[in-house]
Coordinates of C-alpha atoms in Angstrom, one line a residue:
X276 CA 0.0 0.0 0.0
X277 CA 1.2 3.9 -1.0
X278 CA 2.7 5.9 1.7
X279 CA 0.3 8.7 2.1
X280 CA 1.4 12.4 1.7
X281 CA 1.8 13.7 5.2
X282 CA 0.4 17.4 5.8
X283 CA 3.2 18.3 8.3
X284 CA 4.4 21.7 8.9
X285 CA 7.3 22.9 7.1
X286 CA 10.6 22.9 9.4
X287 CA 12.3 25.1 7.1
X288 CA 12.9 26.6 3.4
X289 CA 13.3 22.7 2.1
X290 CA 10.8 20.4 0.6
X291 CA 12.3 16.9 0.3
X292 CA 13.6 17.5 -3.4
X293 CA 15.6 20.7 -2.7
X294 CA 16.9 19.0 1.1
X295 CA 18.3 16.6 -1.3
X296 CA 20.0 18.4 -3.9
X297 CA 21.9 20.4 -1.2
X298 CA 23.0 17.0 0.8
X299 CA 24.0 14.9 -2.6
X300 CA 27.8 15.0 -2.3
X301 CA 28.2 15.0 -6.6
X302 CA 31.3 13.2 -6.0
X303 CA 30.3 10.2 -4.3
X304 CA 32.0 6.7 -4.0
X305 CA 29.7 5.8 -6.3
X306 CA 30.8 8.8 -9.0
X307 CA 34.1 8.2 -8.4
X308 CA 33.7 4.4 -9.0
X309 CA 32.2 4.7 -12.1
X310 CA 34.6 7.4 -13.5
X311 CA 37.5 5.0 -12.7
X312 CA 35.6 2.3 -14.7
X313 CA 34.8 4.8 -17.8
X314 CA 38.9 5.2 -17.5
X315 CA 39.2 1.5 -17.9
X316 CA 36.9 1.4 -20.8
X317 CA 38.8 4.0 -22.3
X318 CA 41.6 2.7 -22.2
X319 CA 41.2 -1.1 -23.6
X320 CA 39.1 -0.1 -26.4
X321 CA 42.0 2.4 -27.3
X322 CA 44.0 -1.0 -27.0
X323 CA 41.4 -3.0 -29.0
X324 CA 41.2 -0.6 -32.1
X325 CA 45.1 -0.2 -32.2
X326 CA 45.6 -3.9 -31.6
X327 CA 46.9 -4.9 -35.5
X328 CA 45.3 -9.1 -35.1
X329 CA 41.5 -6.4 -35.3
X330 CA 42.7 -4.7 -38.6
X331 CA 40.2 -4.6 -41.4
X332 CA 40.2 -2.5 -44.5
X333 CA 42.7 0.5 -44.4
X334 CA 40.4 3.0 -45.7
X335 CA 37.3 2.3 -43.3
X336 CA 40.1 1.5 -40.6
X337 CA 41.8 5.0 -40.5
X338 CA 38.3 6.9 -40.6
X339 CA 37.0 4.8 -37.8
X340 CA 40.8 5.4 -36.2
X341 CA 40.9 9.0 -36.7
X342 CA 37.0 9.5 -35.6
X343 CA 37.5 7.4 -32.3
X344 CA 41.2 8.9 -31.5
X345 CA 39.5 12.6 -31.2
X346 CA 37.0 10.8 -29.0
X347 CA 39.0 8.8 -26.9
X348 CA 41.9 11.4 -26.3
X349 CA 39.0 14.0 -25.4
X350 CA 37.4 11.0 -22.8
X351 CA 40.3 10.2 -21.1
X352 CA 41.1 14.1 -20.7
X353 CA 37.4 14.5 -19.0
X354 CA 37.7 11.4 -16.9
X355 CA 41.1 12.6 -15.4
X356 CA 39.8 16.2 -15.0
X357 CA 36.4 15.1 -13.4
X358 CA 39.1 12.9 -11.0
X359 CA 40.6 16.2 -9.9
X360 CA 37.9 18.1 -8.3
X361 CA 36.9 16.2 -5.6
X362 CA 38.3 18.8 -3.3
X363 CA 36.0 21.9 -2.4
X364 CA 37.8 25.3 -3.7
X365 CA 36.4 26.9 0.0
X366 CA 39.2 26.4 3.0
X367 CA 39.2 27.9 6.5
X368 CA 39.9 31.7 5.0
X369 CA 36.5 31.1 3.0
X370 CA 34.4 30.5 6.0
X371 CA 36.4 32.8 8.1
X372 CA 35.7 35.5 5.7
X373 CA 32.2 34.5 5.2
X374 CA 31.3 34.3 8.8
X375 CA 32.9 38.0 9.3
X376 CA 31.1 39.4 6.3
X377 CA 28.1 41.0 8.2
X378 CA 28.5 42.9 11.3
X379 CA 25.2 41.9 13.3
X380 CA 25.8 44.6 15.7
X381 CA 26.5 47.3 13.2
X382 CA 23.6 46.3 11.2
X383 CA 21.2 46.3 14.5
X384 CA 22.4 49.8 15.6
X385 CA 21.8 51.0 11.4
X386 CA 18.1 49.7 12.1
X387 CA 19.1 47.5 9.4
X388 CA 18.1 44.4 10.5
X389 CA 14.9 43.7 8.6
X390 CA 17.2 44.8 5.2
X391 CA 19.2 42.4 4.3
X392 CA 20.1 43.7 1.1
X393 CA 21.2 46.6 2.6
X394 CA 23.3 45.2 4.9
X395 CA 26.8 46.2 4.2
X396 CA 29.4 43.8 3.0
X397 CA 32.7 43.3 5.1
X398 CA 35.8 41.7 3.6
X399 CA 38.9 41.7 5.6
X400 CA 37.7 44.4 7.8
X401 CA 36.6 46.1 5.0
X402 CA 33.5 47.6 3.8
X403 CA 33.3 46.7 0.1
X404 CA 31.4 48.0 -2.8
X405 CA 29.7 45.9 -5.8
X406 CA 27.8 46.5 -8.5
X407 CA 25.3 44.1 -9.9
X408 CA 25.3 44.4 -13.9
X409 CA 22.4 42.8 -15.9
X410 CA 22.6 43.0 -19.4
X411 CA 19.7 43.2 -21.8
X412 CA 19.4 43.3 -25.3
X413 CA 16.0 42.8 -26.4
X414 CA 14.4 40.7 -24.2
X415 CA 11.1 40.3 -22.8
X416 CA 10.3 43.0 -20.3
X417 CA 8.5 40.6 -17.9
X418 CA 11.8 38.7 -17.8
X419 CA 13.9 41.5 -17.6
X420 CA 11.8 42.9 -14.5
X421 CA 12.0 39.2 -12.6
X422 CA 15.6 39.3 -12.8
X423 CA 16.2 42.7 -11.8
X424 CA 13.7 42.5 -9.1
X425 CA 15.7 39.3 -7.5
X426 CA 18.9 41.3 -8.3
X427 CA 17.7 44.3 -6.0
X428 CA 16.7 41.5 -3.4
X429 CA 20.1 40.2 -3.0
X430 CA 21.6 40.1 0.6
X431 CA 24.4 42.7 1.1
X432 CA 24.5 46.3 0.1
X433 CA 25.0 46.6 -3.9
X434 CA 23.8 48.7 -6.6
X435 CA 22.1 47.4 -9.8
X436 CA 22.7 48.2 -12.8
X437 CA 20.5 47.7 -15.9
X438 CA 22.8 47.9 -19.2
X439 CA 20.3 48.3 -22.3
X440 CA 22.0 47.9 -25.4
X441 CA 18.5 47.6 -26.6
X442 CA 17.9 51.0 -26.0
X443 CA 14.1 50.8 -25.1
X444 CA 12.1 53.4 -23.3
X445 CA 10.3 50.8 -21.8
X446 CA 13.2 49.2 -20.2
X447 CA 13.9 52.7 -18.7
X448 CA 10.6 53.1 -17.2
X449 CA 11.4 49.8 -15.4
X450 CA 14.6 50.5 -14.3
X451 CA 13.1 53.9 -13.2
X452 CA 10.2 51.8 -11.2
X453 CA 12.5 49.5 -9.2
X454 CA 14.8 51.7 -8.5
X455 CA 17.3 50.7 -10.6
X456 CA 20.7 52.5 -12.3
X457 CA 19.9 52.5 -15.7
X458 CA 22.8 52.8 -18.4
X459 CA 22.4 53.2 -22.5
X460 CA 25.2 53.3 -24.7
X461 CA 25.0 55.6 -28.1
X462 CA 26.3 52.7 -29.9
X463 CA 27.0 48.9 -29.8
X464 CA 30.2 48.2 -30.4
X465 CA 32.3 45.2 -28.9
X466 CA 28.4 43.3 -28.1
X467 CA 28.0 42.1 -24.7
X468 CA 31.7 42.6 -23.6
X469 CA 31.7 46.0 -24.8
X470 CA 28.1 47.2 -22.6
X471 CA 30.1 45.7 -19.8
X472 CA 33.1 48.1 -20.3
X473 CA 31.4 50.7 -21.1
X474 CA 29.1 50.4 -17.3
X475 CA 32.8 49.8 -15.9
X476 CA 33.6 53.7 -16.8
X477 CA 30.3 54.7 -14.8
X478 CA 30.5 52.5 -12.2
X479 CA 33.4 52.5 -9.4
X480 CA 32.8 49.4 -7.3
X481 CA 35.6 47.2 -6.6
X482 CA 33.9 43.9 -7.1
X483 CA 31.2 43.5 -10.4
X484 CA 28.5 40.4 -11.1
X485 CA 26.9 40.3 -14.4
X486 CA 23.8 38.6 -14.9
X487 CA 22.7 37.9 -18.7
X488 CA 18.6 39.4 -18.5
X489 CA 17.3 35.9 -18.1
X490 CA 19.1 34.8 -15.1
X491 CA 17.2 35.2 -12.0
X492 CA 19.6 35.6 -9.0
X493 CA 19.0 34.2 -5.5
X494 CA 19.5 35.8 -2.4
X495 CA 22.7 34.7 -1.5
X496 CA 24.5 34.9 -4.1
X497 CA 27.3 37.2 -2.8
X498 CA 27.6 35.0 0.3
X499 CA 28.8 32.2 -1.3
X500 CA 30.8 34.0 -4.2
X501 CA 32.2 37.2 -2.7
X502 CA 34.6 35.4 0.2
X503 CA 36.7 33.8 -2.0
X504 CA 37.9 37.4 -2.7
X505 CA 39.7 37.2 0.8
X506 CA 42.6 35.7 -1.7
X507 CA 43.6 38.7 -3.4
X508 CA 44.7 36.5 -6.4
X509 CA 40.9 35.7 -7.3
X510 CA 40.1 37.2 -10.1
X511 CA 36.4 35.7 -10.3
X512 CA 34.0 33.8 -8.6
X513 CA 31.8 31.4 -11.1
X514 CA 28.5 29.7 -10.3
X515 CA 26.9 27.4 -12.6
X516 CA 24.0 27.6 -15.2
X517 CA 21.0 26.0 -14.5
X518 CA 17.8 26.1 -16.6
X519 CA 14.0 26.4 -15.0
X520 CA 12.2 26.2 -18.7
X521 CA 13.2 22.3 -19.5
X522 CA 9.9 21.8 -21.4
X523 CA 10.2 20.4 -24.5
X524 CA 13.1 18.1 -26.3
X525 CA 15.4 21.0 -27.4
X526 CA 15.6 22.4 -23.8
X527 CA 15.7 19.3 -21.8
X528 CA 18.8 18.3 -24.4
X529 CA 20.5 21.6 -24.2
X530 CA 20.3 21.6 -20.1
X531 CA 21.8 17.7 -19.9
X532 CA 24.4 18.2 -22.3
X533 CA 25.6 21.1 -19.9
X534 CA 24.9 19.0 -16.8
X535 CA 28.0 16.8 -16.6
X536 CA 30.0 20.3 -17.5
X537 CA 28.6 22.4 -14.9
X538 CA 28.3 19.5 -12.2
X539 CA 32.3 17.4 -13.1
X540 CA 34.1 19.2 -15.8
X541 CA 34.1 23.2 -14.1
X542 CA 35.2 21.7 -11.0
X543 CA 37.5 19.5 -11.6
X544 CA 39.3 22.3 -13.8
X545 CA 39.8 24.1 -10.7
X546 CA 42.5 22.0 -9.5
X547 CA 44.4 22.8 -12.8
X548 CA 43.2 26.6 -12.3
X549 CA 41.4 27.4 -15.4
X550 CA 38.0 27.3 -14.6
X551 CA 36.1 29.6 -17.0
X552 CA 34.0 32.2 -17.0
X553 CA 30.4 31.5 -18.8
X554 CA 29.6 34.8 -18.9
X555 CA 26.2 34.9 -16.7
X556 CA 26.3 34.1 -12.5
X557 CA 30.0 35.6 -12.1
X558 CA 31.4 38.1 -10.2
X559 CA 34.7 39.8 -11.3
X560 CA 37.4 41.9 -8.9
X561 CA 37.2 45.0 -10.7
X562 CA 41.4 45.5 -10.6
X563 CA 41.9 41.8 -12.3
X564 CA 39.3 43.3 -15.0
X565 CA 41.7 46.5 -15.3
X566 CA 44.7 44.4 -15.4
X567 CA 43.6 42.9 -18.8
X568 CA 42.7 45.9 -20.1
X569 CA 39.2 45.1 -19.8
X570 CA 36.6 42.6 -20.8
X571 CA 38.1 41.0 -24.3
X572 CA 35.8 42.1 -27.0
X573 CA 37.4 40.8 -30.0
X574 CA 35.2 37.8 -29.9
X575 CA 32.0 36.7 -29.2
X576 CA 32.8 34.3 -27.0
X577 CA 34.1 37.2 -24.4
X578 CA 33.7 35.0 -21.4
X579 CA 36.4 32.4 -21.9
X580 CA 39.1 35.1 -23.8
X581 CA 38.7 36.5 -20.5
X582 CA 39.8 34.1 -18.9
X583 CA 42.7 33.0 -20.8
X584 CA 43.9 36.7 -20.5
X585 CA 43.2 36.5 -16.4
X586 CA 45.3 32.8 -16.6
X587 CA 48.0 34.3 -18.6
X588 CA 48.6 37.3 -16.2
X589 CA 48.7 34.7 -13.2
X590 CA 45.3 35.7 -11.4
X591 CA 43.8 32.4 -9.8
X592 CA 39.7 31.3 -10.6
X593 CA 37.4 29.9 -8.7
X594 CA 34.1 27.4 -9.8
X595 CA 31.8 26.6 -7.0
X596 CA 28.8 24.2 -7.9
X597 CA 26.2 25.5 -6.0
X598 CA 22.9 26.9 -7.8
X599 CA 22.7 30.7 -7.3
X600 CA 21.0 31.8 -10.3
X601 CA 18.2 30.4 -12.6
X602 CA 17.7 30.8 -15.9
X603 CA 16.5 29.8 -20.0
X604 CA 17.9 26.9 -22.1
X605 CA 17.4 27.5 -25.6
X606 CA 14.0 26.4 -26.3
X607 CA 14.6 25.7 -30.4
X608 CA 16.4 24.1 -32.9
X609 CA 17.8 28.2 -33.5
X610 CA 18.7 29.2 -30.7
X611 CA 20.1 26.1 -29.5
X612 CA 22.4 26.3 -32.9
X613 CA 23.5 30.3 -32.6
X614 CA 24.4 28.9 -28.9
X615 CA 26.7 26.4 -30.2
X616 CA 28.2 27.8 -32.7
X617 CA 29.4 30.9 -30.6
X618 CA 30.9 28.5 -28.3
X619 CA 32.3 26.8 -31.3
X620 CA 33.9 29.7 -32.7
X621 CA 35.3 30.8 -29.3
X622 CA 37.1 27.9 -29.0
X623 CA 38.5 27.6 -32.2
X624 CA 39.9 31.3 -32.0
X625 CA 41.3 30.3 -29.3
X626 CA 43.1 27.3 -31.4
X627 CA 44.0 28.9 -34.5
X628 CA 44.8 32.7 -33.3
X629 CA 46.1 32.1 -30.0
X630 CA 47.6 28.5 -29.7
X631 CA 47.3 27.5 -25.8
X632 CA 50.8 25.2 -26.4
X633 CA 52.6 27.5 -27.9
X634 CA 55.7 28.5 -25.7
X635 CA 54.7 32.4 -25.8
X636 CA 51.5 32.1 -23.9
X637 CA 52.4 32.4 -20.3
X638 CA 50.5 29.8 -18.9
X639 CA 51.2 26.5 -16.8
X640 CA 51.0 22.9 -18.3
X641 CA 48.4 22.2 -16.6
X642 CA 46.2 25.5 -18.4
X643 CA 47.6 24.5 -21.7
X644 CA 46.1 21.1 -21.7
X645 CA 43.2 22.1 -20.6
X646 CA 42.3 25.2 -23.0
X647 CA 43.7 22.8 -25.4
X648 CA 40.6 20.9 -24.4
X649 CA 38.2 23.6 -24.6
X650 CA 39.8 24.9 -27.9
X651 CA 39.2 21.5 -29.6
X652 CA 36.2 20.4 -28.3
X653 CA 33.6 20.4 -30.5
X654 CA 36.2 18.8 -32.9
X655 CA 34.0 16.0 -31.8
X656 CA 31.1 17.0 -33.8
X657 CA 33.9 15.6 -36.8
X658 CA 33.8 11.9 -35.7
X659 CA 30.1 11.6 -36.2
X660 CA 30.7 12.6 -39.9
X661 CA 34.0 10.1 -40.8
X662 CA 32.0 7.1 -39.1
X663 CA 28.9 7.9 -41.1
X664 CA 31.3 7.1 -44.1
X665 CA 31.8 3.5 -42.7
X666 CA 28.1 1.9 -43.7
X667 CA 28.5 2.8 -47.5
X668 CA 32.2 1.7 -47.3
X669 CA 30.9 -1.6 -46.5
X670 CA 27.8 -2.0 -48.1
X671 CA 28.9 -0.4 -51.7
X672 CA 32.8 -1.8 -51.3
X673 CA 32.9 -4.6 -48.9
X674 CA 35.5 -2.6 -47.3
X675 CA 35.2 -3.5 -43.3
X676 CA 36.8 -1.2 -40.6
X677 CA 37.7 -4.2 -38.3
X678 CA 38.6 -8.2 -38.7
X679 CA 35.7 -10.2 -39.4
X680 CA 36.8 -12.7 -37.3
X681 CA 36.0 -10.8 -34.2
X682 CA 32.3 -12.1 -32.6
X683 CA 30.3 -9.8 -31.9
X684 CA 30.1 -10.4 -28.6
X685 CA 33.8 -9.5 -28.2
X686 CA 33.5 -6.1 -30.0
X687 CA 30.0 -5.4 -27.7
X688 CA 32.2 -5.9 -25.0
X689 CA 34.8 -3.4 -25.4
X690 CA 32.4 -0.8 -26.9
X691 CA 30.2 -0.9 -24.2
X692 CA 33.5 -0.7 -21.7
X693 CA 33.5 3.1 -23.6
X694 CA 30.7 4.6 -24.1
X695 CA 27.9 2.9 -21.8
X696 CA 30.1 3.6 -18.6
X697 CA 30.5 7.2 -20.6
X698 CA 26.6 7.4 -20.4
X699 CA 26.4 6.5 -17.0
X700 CA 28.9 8.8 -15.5
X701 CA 26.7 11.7 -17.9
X702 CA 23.4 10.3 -16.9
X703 CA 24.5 10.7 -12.8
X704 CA 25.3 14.7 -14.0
X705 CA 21.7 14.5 -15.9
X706 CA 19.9 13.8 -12.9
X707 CA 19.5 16.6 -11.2
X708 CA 20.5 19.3 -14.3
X709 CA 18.6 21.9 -12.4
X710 CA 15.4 23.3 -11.8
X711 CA 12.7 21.0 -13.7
X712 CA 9.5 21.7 -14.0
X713 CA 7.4 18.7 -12.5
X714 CA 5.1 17.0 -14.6
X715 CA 1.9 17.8 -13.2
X716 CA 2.4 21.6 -13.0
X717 CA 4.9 22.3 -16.1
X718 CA 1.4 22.9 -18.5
X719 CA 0.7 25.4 -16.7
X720 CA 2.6 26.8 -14.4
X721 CA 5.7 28.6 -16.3
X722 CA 3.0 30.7 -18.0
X723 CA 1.4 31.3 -14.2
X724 CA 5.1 32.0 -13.1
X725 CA 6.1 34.7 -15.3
X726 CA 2.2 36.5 -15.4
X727 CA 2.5 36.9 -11.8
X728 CA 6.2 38.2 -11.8
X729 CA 5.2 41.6 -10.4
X730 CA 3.3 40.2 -7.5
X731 CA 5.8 37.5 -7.0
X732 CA 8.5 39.5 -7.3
X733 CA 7.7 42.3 -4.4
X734 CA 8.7 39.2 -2.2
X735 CA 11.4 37.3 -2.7
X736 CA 10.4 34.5 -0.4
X737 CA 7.3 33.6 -2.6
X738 CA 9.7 33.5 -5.9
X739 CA 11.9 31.4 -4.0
X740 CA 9.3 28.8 -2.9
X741 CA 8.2 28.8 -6.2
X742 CA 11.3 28.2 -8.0
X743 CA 12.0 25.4 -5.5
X744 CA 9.0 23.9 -5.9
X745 CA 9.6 23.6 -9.8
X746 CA 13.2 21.0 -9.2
X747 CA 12.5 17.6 -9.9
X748 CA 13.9 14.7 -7.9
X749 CA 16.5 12.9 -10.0
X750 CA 13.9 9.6 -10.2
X751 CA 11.7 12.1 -12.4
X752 CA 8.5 11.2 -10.7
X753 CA 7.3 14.4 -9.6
X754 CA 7.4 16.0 -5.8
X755 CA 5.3 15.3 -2.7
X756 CA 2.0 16.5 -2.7
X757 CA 3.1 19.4 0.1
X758 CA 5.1 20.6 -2.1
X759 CA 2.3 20.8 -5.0
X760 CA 0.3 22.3 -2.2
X761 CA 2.7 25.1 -1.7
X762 CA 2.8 25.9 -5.0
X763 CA -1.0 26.2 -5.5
X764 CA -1.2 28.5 -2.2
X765 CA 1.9 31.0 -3.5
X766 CA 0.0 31.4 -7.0
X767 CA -2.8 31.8 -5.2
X768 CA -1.4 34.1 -3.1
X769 CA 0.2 36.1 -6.0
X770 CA -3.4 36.7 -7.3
X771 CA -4.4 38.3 -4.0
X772 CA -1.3 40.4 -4.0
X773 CA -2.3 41.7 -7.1
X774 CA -5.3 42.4 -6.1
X775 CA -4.5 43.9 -3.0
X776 CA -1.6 45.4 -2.7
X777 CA -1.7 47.0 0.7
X778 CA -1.8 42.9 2.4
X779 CA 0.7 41.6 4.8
X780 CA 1.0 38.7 5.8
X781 CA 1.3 37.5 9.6
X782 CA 4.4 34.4 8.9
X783 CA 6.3 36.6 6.5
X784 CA 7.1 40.0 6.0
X785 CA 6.1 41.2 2.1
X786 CA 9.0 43.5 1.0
X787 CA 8.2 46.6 -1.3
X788 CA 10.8 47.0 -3.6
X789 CA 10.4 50.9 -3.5
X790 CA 11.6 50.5 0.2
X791 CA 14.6 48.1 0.0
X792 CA 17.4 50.9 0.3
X793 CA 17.7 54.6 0.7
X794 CA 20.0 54.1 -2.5
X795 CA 16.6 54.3 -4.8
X796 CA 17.2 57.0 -7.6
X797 CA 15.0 60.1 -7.9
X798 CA 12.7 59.2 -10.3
X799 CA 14.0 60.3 -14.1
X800 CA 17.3 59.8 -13.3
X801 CA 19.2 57.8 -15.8
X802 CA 23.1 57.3 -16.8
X803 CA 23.1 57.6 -20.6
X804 CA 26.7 58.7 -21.3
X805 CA 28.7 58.1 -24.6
X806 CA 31.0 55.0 -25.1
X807 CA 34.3 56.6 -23.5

């Protein structure tokens, strides 16, 4: 008999799906096990390919050996990065720093109490200042207003910033609502990198976070990002991306084939220090910035240029993967390609303009190999094509790519020693690729979501629930009917918001973003200088 659905009170901010995404340990025994089994594979089918007794037909041989050398060498790199990061970039300074980051005294006597995101931000006895960049170009305004609403909201004194490159008058207005800075360049040169730049000549703080427009920050983002900067060799701070909108095929695929990146790849490359910038959910020490000269803008792919240059004049990075920020996969077969091909590109700059081996870049071995890897990794998209050759070969030729008188049980072994460990390790990463919409709620409820962004948003707490709500558990069965509960009683709680603004309620206190600081703007008041 079924288990019923208890109707307990809620101890804290967890339902069970969100308690156990923050307890999963993503390198478990179990992880570990399998990546040393995926080696294994690896490695013995290398040795069954090259092994000369399994030689077929040269030409279907060399295009199934060039195709599954690419492959291999790029498998063997992962395995052994994903091997690395098993140690957690945050040490005793981290939580020393983190735990001296508010003053609770000084924040009591400033009345300040009820304010966290005014609270100001200590960093080795310090007060700091950061500004909060989102950058838009285009987007939705709903969207925009949802992530600069949550950017407002997050704990520690900042200023946001909204950088239209768009240049709409309605995105003004908004800015001019919330309380936002609001910054439009006169032209658009350098793209994304170059908007970024160009707020970096208005705004003076010494630590900067950029959020792409449909990224929706959480509260505490800067306290688990900003105390790494207690090493004054960190040049940023990068959190993951994770995607709320996984809806249909396109999204879902896009979100899991960033999963095993994002969740094994990004940490592991911290123990080689080049972890990357993604461009979204990062915060940047302004002086590493201004020892590059600035955000690189000779490439579309600005995030990871960046960080070569950052690698190449020493400065240390830092990957934590921890969900602080929530945002959009590409939802269609377009966008999902303009995605990849940017990436593409990047990295193939990288190879053919700005060779990672070659003795001039300043780097250490251990950076070569792996912007090596990033710089020839969707050279993997190229195997696909040579083994697509091998069918005709053999149908039109009778030219086989291996002895005949291997059984087929023999060559099922080793391939499946390669690539269904492979899938394995990917599908642990897929589990919990980030916030899913669960299956009795996703009709509905994204639509629901975003319609009630400006009731949601006047409280953070509400979005919050409701974004947690939304994870799936890794079984992909859906969440506990409390938690389906909750979700019915914030939307419906949203409605009455809208409909009456002027409610409080008793549990929690609803926050009005035209009182969240005294740092509001006078109405009108807008930064709209020329590109210096």
């Amino acid at each position: 008999m079924a288990r019923p659905a208890h109707d307990y009170a809620r101890v804290d901010k967890h339902v069970p799906v969100t308690r156990r995404a923050e307890t999963t340990n993503p390198y478990s025994p179990v992880t570990i096990l399998i990546a040393l089994v995926a080696t294994l594979g690896i490695l013995l089918y290398a040795q069954f390919l090259l092994n000369p007794a399994n030689r077929g037909d040269f030409l279907p041989y060399a295009l199934v050996i060039t195709a599954e050398t690419i492959l291999i060498t790029h498998a063997l790199l992962a395995m052994w990065t994903i091997l690395s990061g098993a140690k957690s970039p945050r040490d005793f300074a981290f939580y020393e720093s983190q735990n001296a980051m508010f003053d609770k005294k000084a924040i009591k006597a400033a009345g300040l109490k009820e304010q966290p995101q005014a609270w100001p931000i200590m960093l080795r006895g310090k007060e700091i200042t950061i500004d909060v960049f989102i950058t838009v170009y285009g987007e939705e305004l709903a969207k925009i207003h949802t992530t600069a609403a949550a950017a407002i909201a997050i704990k520690g004194r900042h200023r946001t910033w909204i950088l239209d490159d768009g240049r709409s008058d309605e995105v003004q207005a908004l800015a001019e609502e919330l309380g936002c800075h609001y910054v439009r360049r006169l032209s658009s040169n350098g793209a994304k990198a170059g908007n970024i730049n160009h707020a970096l000549s208005i705004a003076k703080g010494g630590f900067f976070c950029v959020f792409d427009a449909d990224f929706v920050p959480q509260p505490d983002f800067l306290l688990e990002t900003v105390p790494f900067f207690v090493n004054s060799n960190v040049a940023f701070v990068q959190t993951p991306q994770t995607y709320g909108n996984l809806i249909n095929m396109v999204s879902r695929g896009a979100g899991y084939m960033q999963a095993v990146f994002y969740k094994f790849i990004q940490p592991g490359r911290n123990h080689f220090n080049a972890a990357f910038c993604v461009g979204t959910n990062v915060i940047f020490r302004r002086s590493a910035i201004n020892d590059v000269g600035g955000i690189y803008t000779d490439s579309k792919s600005e995030d990871v240029w960046t960080s070569l240059m950052l690698h190449e004049r020493g400065w240390k990075t830092i990957y934590i993967p921890k969900t602080l920020a929530i945002g959009d996969a590409p939802e269609t077969i377009e966008a999902y390609t303009k995605q990849q091909l940017r990436w593409a590109t990047g990295g193939f700059e990288i190879m053919l303009t700005h060779n990672p081996l070659s003795p001039r870049r300043k780097l250490t071995t251990d950076q070569r190999i792996m912007y090596l890897v990033t710089a020839t990794h969707y050279l993997a998209g190229i195997a696909p094509g040579l083994l697509l050759l091998v069918p005709p070969l053999e149908i039109f030729f009778d030219l086989r790519p291996v002895n005949l008188s291997i059984d087929v049980a023999t060559w099922l072994l080793f391939y499946a020693g390669f690539y269904l460990m492979q899938i394995l390790l990917v599908s642990l990463g897929g589990a919990d690729v980030g916030c899913r919409v669960v299956p009795h709620l996703r009709a509905g409820l994204d639509q629901r979501f975003r319609r009630q962004a400006t009731a949601l948003a006047r409280d953070w707490r509400y979005v919050e629930d409701l974004i947690a709500v939304q994870l799936h558990d890794s079984a992909g069965v859906g969440v506990l009917l409390p938690a389906a509960d909750l979700a019915r009683r914030h939307l419906a709680r949203s409605r009455q918001l809208s409909a009456d603004p002027g409610h409080r309620l008793e549990r929690h206190q609803h926050l009005d973003l035209g009182q969240l600081h005294d740092r509001r703007l006078p109405r009108g008041v807008a930064h709209q200088a020329p590109e210096a």
